[in-house]
Amino acid sequence: EAQVTQNPRYLITVTGKKLTVTCSQNMNHEYMSWYRQDPGLGLRQIYYSMNVEVTDKGDVPEGYKVSRKEKRNFPLILESPSPNQTSLYFCASSPWTFRTEAFFGQGTRLTVV
Amino acid sequence: AQSVTQLGSHVSVSEGALVLLRCNYSSSVPPYLFWYVQYPNQGLQLLLKYTSAATLVKGINGFEAEFKKSETSFHLTKPSAHMSDAAEYFCAVSPQTGANNLFFGTGTRLTVIP
C-alpha cells in the first residue's frame, strides 16, 4: 500500500531532550516536506526537500533540523525542544512537484513540557 | 509571498443543506489551487485541485470548486451535506512560477447538524 509513515504518533518529552520524528514514504517520491499544524494557524512548512541531499527552509525552520540521506526517509530533528514546539506535525511527499498532489502521513502529536 | 485566506474558521450546516467554504488567494498570477480535507485524527488528503484547465473542478465525495479569476476565489461547495462530511478543510496554493511549494490557509472546521 502506498503510504507515508510517521513515527511516533504521540510523544511527550521534556525541554532540551533531543528527539527525532521519522518519516518514510514507499512511493519513490522526490519531494518531501514537514509541516506543523497549530490551532488557528493552519499548516506551516518547516523544511522541505527536493531530492536526496537537497533541503531548504520553509516558513518556520527555527529550532528544527532535517536530513535527506535516502530518497524514502526524511527525519525531523529537534536538537533542544522547547514548549513552543508543542504541536501536531505532518510529513508529506509528492512525486516530483507539490503542484500535483501531496500525500500526508498520519501526524505526530508532540508535547514538550 | 503566496497568501491564501479562508473566511470562517467554523461553519455549521444541517444535514442535507448546501455546504459553502470560502477561499481567496492573493497573487497577480493565478496559482495552482487545492482543497484538502482532514478527518479527525488523520492526515490530510486531496479533495480536488485546479490546474488551469476547467474552471469548475469536481472532486471526491460530491465536492466541487469554482475558480473565479476576477474574484481571486476558489470556493468549495457541496449541494447536500452528509454527516460524514464533518472534518477540517484546508485551501492551499502553489505558485505557477518560483517556489515549488504548497501554502495552506488556516482551515475551516465543518460541523454537520443532524
Coordinates of N, CA and C in Angstrom, one line a residue:
Chain A
E1 N 0.9 -1.2 0.0 CA 0.0 0.0 0.0 C 0.9 1.2 0.0
A2 N 0.6 2.2 -0.9 CA 1.3 3.4 -1.0 C 1.0 4.3 0.3
Q3 N 2.1 4.7 1.0 CA 1.8 5.5 2.2 C 3.0 6.3 2.6
V4 N 2.7 7.2 3.5 CA 3.7 8.0 4.2 C 3.6 7.6 5.7
T5 N 4.7 7.1 6.3 CA 4.6 6.6 7.6 C 5.4 7.5 8.6
Q6 N 4.8 8.0 9.6 CA 5.5 8.8 10.6 C 5.5 8.0 11.9
N7 N 6.6 8.2 12.6 CA 6.7 7.6 14.0 C 7.6 8.5 14.9
P8 N 7.1 8.6 16.1 CA 5.9 8.0 16.7 C 4.7 8.8 16.4
R9 N 3.5 8.3 16.7 CA 2.3 9.1 16.5 C 2.1 10.1 17.7
Y10 N 2.5 9.7 18.8 CA 2.4 10.6 20.0 C 3.7 10.6 20.8
L11 N 4.1 11.7 21.3 CA 5.3 11.8 22.0 C 5.2 13.0 23.0
I12 N 5.5 12.6 24.3 CA 5.7 13.7 25.3 C 7.1 13.6 25.8
T13 N 7.7 14.8 25.8 CA 9.1 14.9 26.1 C 9.4 16.1 27.0
V14 N 10.6 16.2 27.5 CA 10.9 17.4 28.4 C 11.8 18.4 27.6
T15 N 11.8 19.6 28.0 CA 12.5 20.6 27.4 C 14.0 20.3 27.3
G16 N 14.6 20.4 26.2 CA 16.0 20.2 26.0 C 16.4 18.8 25.6
K17 N 15.6 17.9 25.6 CA 15.9 16.5 25.3 C 15.8 16.2 23.8
K18 N 16.9 16.0 23.1 CA 16.8 15.8 21.7 C 15.9 14.7 21.3
L19 N 15.2 14.9 20.2 CA 14.3 13.9 19.7 C 14.3 13.9 18.1
T20 N 13.9 12.8 17.6 CA 13.8 12.7 16.1 C 12.4 12.1 15.8
V21 N 11.7 12.7 14.9 CA 10.5 12.1 14.3 C 10.8 11.6 12.9
T22 N 10.5 10.3 12.7 CA 10.9 9.7 11.5 C 9.7 9.8 10.5
C23 N 10.1 9.9 9.2 CA 9.1 9.9 8.1 C 9.7 9.1 7.0
S24 N 8.8 8.2 6.5 CA 9.3 7.3 5.4 C 8.1 7.2 4.4
Q25 N 8.5 7.2 3.1 CA 7.5 7.0 2.0 C 7.9 5.9 1.1
N26 N 6.9 5.1 0.6 CA 7.3 4.0 -0.2 C 6.8 4.2 -1.7
M27 N 6.7 5.4 -2.1 CA 6.2 5.8 -3.4 C 7.3 6.3 -4.4
N28 N 8.5 6.3 -3.9 CA 9.6 6.8 -4.7 C 9.5 8.3 -5.1
H29 N 8.9 9.0 -4.1 CA 8.6 10.4 -4.4 C 9.9 11.2 -4.2
E30 N 10.1 12.3 -5.0 CA 11.3 13.1 -4.8 C 11.1 14.2 -3.8
Y31 N 9.9 14.8 -3.8 CA 9.6 15.9 -2.8 C 9.1 15.4 -1.5
M32 N 9.7 15.9 -0.4 CA 9.2 15.6 0.9 C 9.2 16.9 1.7
S33 N 8.3 17.0 2.7 CA 8.2 18.2 3.4 C 7.7 18.0 4.8
W34 N 8.0 18.8 5.8 CA 7.5 18.8 7.1 C 6.6 20.0 7.4
Y35 N 5.5 19.8 8.0 CA 4.6 20.9 8.4 C 4.3 20.8 9.9
R36 N 4.0 21.9 10.5 CA 3.4 21.9 11.8 C 2.0 22.5 11.8
Q37 N 1.1 21.9 12.5 CA -0.3 22.4 12.5 C -0.7 22.9 13.9
D38 N -1.0 24.2 14.0 CA -1.4 24.8 15.2 C -2.8 25.4 15.1
P39 N -3.6 25.4 16.1 CA -5.0 25.9 16.0 C -5.0 27.4 15.5
G40 N -5.8 27.6 14.6 CA -5.9 29.0 14.0 C -4.8 29.4 13.1
L41 N -3.8 28.6 12.9 CA -2.7 29.0 12.1 C -2.6 28.1 10.8
G42 N -3.4 27.0 10.8 CA -3.3 26.1 9.7 C -2.0 25.3 9.7
L43 N -1.5 24.9 8.5 CA -0.3 24.2 8.4 C 0.8 25.2 7.9
R44 N 1.9 25.1 8.6 CA 3.1 26.0 8.2 C 4.3 25.1 7.9
Q45 N 4.9 25.4 6.9 CA 6.0 24.5 6.4 C 7.3 24.8 7.2
I46 N 7.9 23.7 7.6 CA 9.1 23.8 8.4 C 10.4 23.7 7.5
Y47 N 10.5 22.6 6.8 CA 11.5 22.3 5.9 C 11.0 21.5 4.7
Y48 N 11.6 21.5 3.6 CA 11.3 20.7 2.5 C 12.5 20.2 1.8
S49 N 12.4 19.1 1.0 CA 13.5 18.5 0.3 C 13.0 18.2 -1.1
M50 N 13.8 18.6 -2.1 CA 13.5 18.3 -3.5 C 14.2 17.0 -4.0
N51 N 15.1 16.5 -3.2 CA 15.7 15.2 -3.6 C 16.8 14.9 -2.6
V52 N 17.5 13.8 -2.7 CA 18.5 13.4 -1.8 C 19.5 14.5 -1.6
E53 N 19.9 14.8 -0.4 CA 20.9 15.8 -0.1 C 20.5 17.2 -0.5
V54 N 19.2 17.4 -0.9 CA 18.8 18.8 -1.2 C 17.7 19.2 -0.3
T55 N 17.9 20.1 0.6 CA 16.9 20.5 1.5 C 16.9 22.1 1.6
D56 N 15.7 22.6 2.0 CA 15.6 24.1 2.1 C 14.6 24.4 3.2
K57 N 14.8 25.6 3.8 CA 13.9 26.1 4.8 C 12.6 26.5 4.3
G58 N 11.6 26.2 5.2 CA 10.2 26.7 4.9 C 10.0 27.9 5.6
D59 N 8.7 28.1 6.1 CA 8.4 29.4 6.8 C 8.8 29.4 8.3
V60 N 8.9 28.3 8.9 CA 9.2 28.3 10.4 C 10.3 27.2 10.7
P61 N 11.5 27.4 10.2 CA 12.5 26.4 10.4 C 13.3 26.5 11.7
E62 N 13.1 27.6 12.5 CA 13.9 27.8 13.7 C 13.7 26.7 14.7
G63 N 14.7 26.1 15.2 CA 14.6 25.0 16.2 C 14.5 23.6 15.6
Y64 N 14.6 23.5 14.3 CA 14.4 22.2 13.7 C 15.6 21.9 12.7
K65 N 15.9 20.7 12.5 CA 16.8 20.2 11.5 C 16.2 19.1 10.7
V66 N 16.7 18.9 9.5 CA 16.3 17.8 8.7 C 17.5 17.2 8.0
S67 N 17.3 16.0 7.5 CA 18.3 15.4 6.6 C 17.6 14.5 5.6
R68 N 18.3 14.4 4.4 CA 17.7 13.5 3.4 C 18.8 12.7 2.8
K69 N 19.2 11.7 3.5 CA 20.3 10.8 3.0 C 19.8 9.7 2.1
E70 N 18.5 9.4 2.2 CA 17.9 8.4 1.3 C 16.7 9.0 0.8
K71 N 16.2 8.5 -0.4 CA 15.1 9.1 -1.0 C 13.8 8.9 -0.2
R72 N 13.7 7.8 0.4 CA 12.5 7.4 1.1 C 12.3 8.0 2.5
N73 N 13.4 8.5 3.1 CA 13.4 8.9 4.5 C 13.7 10.4 4.6
F74 N 12.9 11.1 5.5 CA 13.1 12.5 5.8 C 12.8 12.8 7.2
P75 N 13.8 12.5 8.1 CA 13.5 12.7 9.6 C 13.6 14.2 10.0
L76 N 12.8 14.5 11.0 CA 12.8 15.8 11.6 C 13.4 15.7 12.9
I77 N 14.4 16.6 13.2 CA 15.2 16.6 14.4 C 15.0 17.8 15.2
L78 N 14.7 17.6 16.5 CA 14.6 18.8 17.4 C 15.8 18.6 18.3
E79 N 16.8 19.4 18.2 CA 18.0 19.3 19.0 C 17.8 19.6 20.4
S80 N 17.0 20.7 20.7 CA 16.7 21.1 22.0 C 15.3 21.6 22.1
P81 N 14.3 20.7 22.2 CA 12.9 21.1 22.1 C 12.5 22.1 23.2
S82 N 11.6 22.9 22.9 CA 11.0 23.9 23.8 C 9.5 23.8 23.8
P83 N 8.9 24.3 24.8 CA 7.4 24.2 24.9 C 6.7 24.8 23.7
N84 N 7.3 25.8 23.1 CA 6.6 26.4 21.9 C 6.7 25.5 20.6
Q85 N 7.3 24.4 20.8 CA 7.3 23.4 19.7 C 6.3 22.3 19.9
T86 N 5.5 22.4 20.9 CA 4.3 21.6 21.1 C 3.4 21.8 20.0
S87 N 3.1 20.8 19.2 CA 2.3 20.9 18.0 C 2.0 19.6 17.4
L88 N 1.2 19.6 16.3 CA 0.9 18.4 15.5 C 1.7 18.5 14.3
Y89 N 2.6 17.5 14.0 CA 3.5 17.6 12.9 C 3.1 16.6 11.8
F90 N 3.2 17.0 10.6 CA 2.9 16.2 9.4 C 4.0 16.2 8.4
C91 N 4.3 15.0 8.0 CA 5.2 14.8 6.9 C 4.4 14.6 5.6
A92 N 4.9 15.1 4.5 CA 4.2 15.0 3.2 C 5.2 14.6 2.1
S93 N 4.7 13.9 1.1 CA 5.6 13.7 -0.1 C 4.8 13.9 -1.3
S94 N 5.6 14.1 -2.4 CA 4.9 14.3 -3.7 C 5.8 13.8 -4.8
P95 N 5.3 13.3 -5.9 CA 6.1 12.6 -6.9 C 7.3 13.4 -7.4
W96 N 7.0 14.7 -7.9 CA 8.1 15.5 -8.4 C 7.8 17.0 -8.3
T97 N 6.6 17.3 -7.8 CA 6.2 18.7 -7.5 C 5.0 18.7 -6.7
F98 N 4.9 19.7 -5.8 CA 3.8 19.8 -4.9 C 2.6 20.4 -5.7
R99 N 2.8 20.7 -7.0 CA 1.7 21.2 -7.8 C 0.9 20.1 -8.3
T100 N 1.2 18.9 -8.0 CA 0.3 17.7 -8.4 C -0.5 17.3 -7.2
E101 N 0.0 16.5 -6.3 CA -0.7 16.1 -5.1 C 0.3 15.8 -4.0
A102 N 0.0 16.2 -2.8 CA 0.8 15.9 -1.7 C 0.1 14.8 -0.9
F103 N 0.9 13.8 -0.5 CA 0.5 12.7 0.3 C 1.0 12.9 1.7
F104 N 0.1 12.8 2.7 CA 0.4 13.1 4.1 C 0.5 11.8 4.9
G105 N 1.4 11.9 5.9 CA 1.4 10.9 7.0 C 0.2 11.2 7.9
Q106 N 0.1 10.3 9.0 CA -1.0 10.4 9.9 C -0.8 11.5 11.0
G107 N 0.4 12.0 11.1 CA 0.7 13.0 12.0 C 1.4 12.5 13.3
T108 N 2.1 13.4 13.9 CA 2.8 13.1 15.2 C 2.4 14.3 16.1
R109 N 1.8 13.9 17.2 CA 1.4 14.9 18.2 C 2.5 15.0 19.3
L110 N 3.2 16.1 19.3 CA 4.3 16.3 20.2 C 4.0 17.3 21.3
T111 N 4.3 16.9 22.5 CA 4.1 17.8 23.7 C 5.4 17.9 24.4
V112 N 5.9 19.1 24.5 CA 7.1 19.4 25.2 C 6.8 20.1 26.5
V113 N 7.2 19.5 27.6 CA 6.9 20.0 29.0 C 8.1 20.6 29.6
Chain B
A1 N 5.1 36.9 -1.3 CA 4.8 35.6 -0.8 C 3.4 35.2 -1.1
Q2 N 3.2 33.9 -1.3 CA 1.8 33.4 -1.5 C 1.0 33.6 -0.3
S3 N -0.3 33.9 -0.5 CA -1.2 34.0 0.6 C -2.5 33.5 0.3
V4 N -3.1 32.7 1.2 CA -4.4 32.2 1.0 C -5.3 32.4 2.2
T5 N -6.5 32.9 2.0 CA -7.4 33.3 3.1 C -8.6 32.4 3.1
Q6 N -8.9 31.8 4.2 CA -10.2 31.1 4.4 C -11.1 31.9 5.3
L7 N -12.2 32.3 4.8 CA -13.2 33.1 5.7 C -14.0 32.1 6.5
G8 N -14.0 32.3 7.8 CA -14.8 31.4 8.6 C -14.0 30.2 9.1
S9 N -13.6 30.2 10.4 CA -12.8 29.1 10.9 C -13.8 27.9 11.3
H10 N -15.0 28.3 11.5 CA -16.0 27.2 11.8 C -17.3 27.5 11.0
V11 N -17.8 26.4 10.3 CA -19.0 26.5 9.6 C -19.9 25.4 10.0
S12 N -21.2 25.7 10.3 CA -22.1 24.6 10.7 C -23.3 24.6 9.7
V13 N -23.6 23.4 9.2 CA -24.8 23.3 8.3 C -25.6 22.1 8.8
S14 N -26.8 22.1 8.4 CA -27.7 21.0 8.7 C -27.5 19.9 7.6
E15 N -27.7 18.7 8.0 CA -27.6 17.6 7.1 C -28.6 17.8 5.9
G16 N -28.1 17.7 4.7 CA -28.9 17.9 3.5 C -28.8 19.3 3.0
A17 N -28.2 20.2 3.7 CA -28.1 21.6 3.3 C -26.8 21.8 2.4
L18 N -26.8 23.0 1.8 CA -25.7 23.3 1.0 C -24.4 23.6 1.8
V19 N -23.3 23.1 1.4 CA -22.0 23.5 2.0 C -21.3 24.5 1.1
L20 N -20.8 25.6 1.8 CA -20.0 26.6 1.1 C -18.9 27.0 2.0
L21 N -17.7 26.7 1.5 CA -16.5 27.0 2.3 C -15.7 28.0 1.4
R22 N -15.2 29.1 1.9 CA -14.6 30.2 1.1 C -13.1 30.2 1.2
C23 N -12.5 30.5 0.0 CA -11.1 30.6 -0.1 C -10.8 31.6 -1.1
N24 N -9.9 32.5 -0.7 CA -9.4 33.6 -1.6 C -7.8 33.5 -1.6
Y25 N -7.3 33.8 -2.8 CA -5.8 33.8 -2.9 C -5.4 35.2 -3.2
S26 N -4.1 35.5 -3.0 CA -3.6 36.8 -3.3 C -2.3 36.7 -4.1
S27 N -2.4 36.7 -5.4 CA -1.3 36.7 -6.3 C -1.8 37.2 -7.6
S28 N -0.9 37.9 -8.3 CA -1.3 38.5 -9.6 C -1.5 37.4 -10.7
V29 N -0.7 36.4 -10.6 CA -0.8 35.2 -11.5 C -1.5 34.1 -10.7
P30 N -2.6 33.7 -11.2 CA -3.3 32.6 -10.5 C -2.5 31.4 -10.3
P31 N -2.4 31.0 -9.0 CA -1.6 29.8 -8.7 C -2.3 28.5 -9.0
Y32 N -1.7 27.4 -8.7 CA -2.4 26.1 -8.6 C -3.1 26.1 -7.3
L33 N -4.4 25.7 -7.3 CA -5.2 25.7 -6.2 C -5.7 24.4 -5.8
F34 N -5.8 24.1 -4.5 CA -6.2 22.8 -3.9 C -7.1 23.0 -2.8
W35 N -7.9 22.0 -2.6 CA -8.7 21.8 -1.3 C -8.2 20.4 -0.8
Y36 N -7.8 20.4 0.5 CA -7.5 19.2 1.2 C -8.5 19.1 2.4
V37 N -8.8 17.8 2.7 CA -9.7 17.5 3.9 C -8.9 16.7 4.9
Q38 N -9.2 17.0 6.2 CA -8.6 16.3 7.3 C -9.7 15.8 8.2
Y39 N -9.9 14.5 8.2 CA -10.8 13.8 9.1 C -10.1 13.7 10.5
P40 N -10.9 13.6 11.5 CA -10.4 13.5 12.9 C -9.3 12.5 13.0
N41 N -8.2 12.9 13.6 CA -7.0 12.0 13.9 C -6.4 11.4 12.6
Q42 N -6.5 12.1 11.5 CA -5.9 11.6 10.3 C -5.1 12.7 9.6
G43 N -4.3 12.3 8.7 CA -3.6 13.2 7.9 C -4.5 13.9 6.8
L44 N -3.9 14.8 6.0 CA -4.7 15.4 5.0 C -4.8 14.6 3.8
Q45 N -5.9 14.7 3.0 CA -6.0 14.1 1.7 C -6.6 15.0 0.7
L46 N -6.2 14.9 -0.5 CA -6.6 15.8 -1.6 C -8.1 15.6 -1.9
L47 N -8.8 16.7 -1.9 CA -10.2 16.7 -2.3 C -10.4 17.0 -3.8
L48 N -9.7 18.1 -4.2 CA -9.7 18.4 -5.6 C -8.6 19.5 -5.8
K49 N -8.3 19.7 -7.1 CA -7.3 20.7 -7.5 C -7.6 21.4 -8.8
Y50 N -7.2 22.6 -8.9 CA -7.4 23.4 -10.1 C -6.0 23.6 -10.7
T51 N -5.8 23.3 -12.0 CA -4.5 23.4 -12.6 C -4.7 24.2 -14.0
S52 N -5.6 25.1 -14.1 CA -5.9 26.0 -15.3 C -6.5 25.3 -16.4
A53 N -7.2 24.1 -16.2 CA -8.0 23.5 -17.3 C -9.4 24.1 -17.1
A54 N -10.3 23.3 -16.7 CA -11.7 23.8 -16.5 C -11.8 24.6 -15.2
T55 N -12.6 25.6 -15.2 CA -12.8 26.5 -14.0 C -13.6 25.8 -13.0
L56 N -14.5 24.9 -13.3 CA -15.3 24.2 -12.3 C -14.6 22.8 -12.2
V57 N -14.2 22.6 -11.0 CA -13.4 21.3 -10.7 C -14.3 20.4 -9.8
K58 N -14.4 19.2 -10.2 CA -15.1 18.2 -9.4 C -14.1 17.4 -8.6
G59 N -14.5 17.1 -7.4 CA -13.6 16.3 -6.5 C -14.3 15.1 -6.0
I60 N -13.7 14.5 -5.0 CA -14.3 13.3 -4.4 C -15.4 13.7 -3.5
N61 N -16.3 12.7 -3.2 CA -17.4 12.8 -2.2 C -18.4 13.9 -2.6
G62 N -18.5 14.2 -3.9 CA -19.6 15.1 -4.3 C -19.2 16.6 -4.2
F63 N -17.9 16.9 -3.8 CA -17.5 18.3 -3.6 C -17.1 18.8 -5.0
E64 N -17.2 20.1 -5.2 CA -16.7 20.8 -6.3 C -16.3 22.2 -5.9
A65 N -15.4 22.8 -6.8 CA -15.0 24.2 -6.5 C -14.9 24.9 -7.8
E66 N -15.2 26.2 -7.8 CA -15.1 27.0 -9.0 C -14.0 28.1 -8.9
F67 N -13.2 28.1 -9.8 CA -12.1 29.1 -9.9 C -12.7 30.4 -10.6
K68 N -12.6 31.5 -9.8 CA -13.1 32.8 -10.4 C -11.9 33.8 -10.3
K69 N -11.3 34.0 -11.5 CA -10.1 34.9 -11.5 C -10.4 36.3 -11.1
S70 N -11.6 36.8 -11.5 CA -12.0 38.2 -11.2 C -12.1 38.4 -9.7
E71 N -12.5 37.4 -9.0 CA -12.7 37.5 -7.6 C -11.5 36.9 -6.8
T72 N -10.5 36.4 -7.5 CA -9.4 35.6 -6.9 C -9.9 34.6 -5.8
S73 N -10.9 33.8 -6.2 CA -11.5 32.9 -5.3 C -11.5 31.5 -5.8
F74 N -11.7 30.6 -4.9 CA -11.8 29.1 -5.2 C -12.6 28.5 -4.1
H75 N -13.9 28.8 -4.1 CA -14.8 28.4 -3.0 C -15.2 26.9 -3.3
L76 N -15.3 26.2 -2.2 CA -15.7 24.8 -2.2 C -17.2 24.6 -1.9
T77 N -17.9 23.8 -2.6 CA -19.3 23.6 -2.4 C -19.7 22.2 -2.5
K78 N -20.8 21.9 -1.9 CA -21.4 20.5 -2.0 C -22.9 20.8 -1.8
P79 N -23.7 20.3 -2.7 CA -25.1 20.6 -2.7 C -25.9 20.1 -1.5
S80 N -25.5 19.0 -0.9 CA -26.2 18.4 0.2 C -25.2 17.7 1.2
A81 N -25.1 18.3 2.3 CA -24.2 17.9 3.3 C -24.6 16.5 3.9
H82 N -23.6 15.7 4.2 CA -23.8 14.4 4.8 C -23.0 14.5 6.1
M83 N -23.5 13.7 7.1 CA -22.8 13.6 8.4 C -21.3 13.3 8.3
S84 N -21.0 12.5 7.3 CA -19.6 12.1 7.1 C -18.7 13.2 6.5
D85 N -19.3 14.3 6.2 CA -18.5 15.4 5.7 C -17.9 16.3 6.8
A86 N -18.3 16.0 8.0 CA -17.7 16.7 9.2 C -16.2 16.5 9.2
A87 N -15.4 17.6 9.1 CA -14.0 17.5 9.0 C -13.4 18.9 9.0
E88 N -12.1 19.0 8.9 CA -11.5 20.3 8.7 C -11.0 20.4 7.2
Y89 N -11.3 21.5 6.6 CA -11.0 21.7 5.2 C -9.9 22.8 5.0
F90 N -8.9 22.5 4.2 CA -7.9 23.4 4.0 C -7.8 23.8 2.5
C91 N -7.7 25.1 2.2 CA -7.4 25.6 0.9 C -5.9 25.7 0.9
A92 N -5.3 25.4 -0.3 CA -3.8 25.5 -0.4 C -3.5 26.0 -1.8
V93 N -2.4 26.7 -1.9 CA -1.9 27.2 -3.2 C -0.5 26.8 -3.5
S94 N -0.2 26.7 -4.7 CA 1.2 26.5 -5.1 C 1.5 27.5 -6.3
P95 N 2.5 28.3 -6.3 CA 2.6 29.3 -7.3 C 3.0 28.7 -8.6
Q96 N 2.5 29.4 -9.7 CA 2.8 29.0 -11.1 C 4.3 29.0 -11.4
T97 N 5.0 30.0 -10.8 CA 6.4 30.1 -11.0 C 7.1 30.3 -9.7
G98 N 8.4 30.1 -9.7 CA 9.2 30.3 -8.5 C 9.1 29.1 -7.6
A99 N 8.9 29.3 -6.3 CA 9.0 28.2 -5.3 C 8.0 27.1 -5.6
N100 N 8.5 25.9 -5.7 CA 7.6 24.8 -6.0 C 7.2 24.2 -4.6
N101 N 6.2 25.0 -4.0 CA 5.8 24.7 -2.7 C 4.3 24.8 -2.5
L102 N 3.9 24.3 -1.3 CA 2.4 24.3 -1.0 C 2.2 25.2 0.2
F103 N 1.3 26.2 0.1 CA 1.0 27.1 1.2 C -0.5 26.9 1.6
F104 N -0.7 26.7 2.9 CA -2.0 26.4 3.3 C -2.7 27.6 4.0
G105 N -4.1 27.6 3.9 CA -4.9 28.5 4.6 C -5.0 28.0 6.1
T106 N -5.7 28.8 6.9 CA -5.8 28.4 8.3 C -6.9 27.4 8.6
G107 N -7.6 27.0 7.6 CA -8.6 25.9 7.8 C -10.0 26.3 8.2
T108 N -11.0 25.5 7.8 CA -12.4 25.7 8.2 C -12.9 24.4 8.7
R109 N -13.4 24.4 9.9 CA -13.9 23.2 10.5 C -15.4 23.1 10.2
L110 N -15.8 22.1 9.5 CA -17.2 21.9 9.1 C -17.9 21.0 10.1
T111 N -19.0 21.5 10.7 CA -19.9 20.7 11.5 C -21.2 20.4 10.8
V112 N -21.7 19.2 10.8 CA -22.9 18.9 10.2 C -23.9 18.5 11.3
I113 N -25.0 19.2 11.3 CA -26.0 19.0 12.3 C -27.1 18.1 11.8
P114 N -27.4 17.0 12.6 CA -28.4 16.0 12.1 C -29.8 16.7 12.1

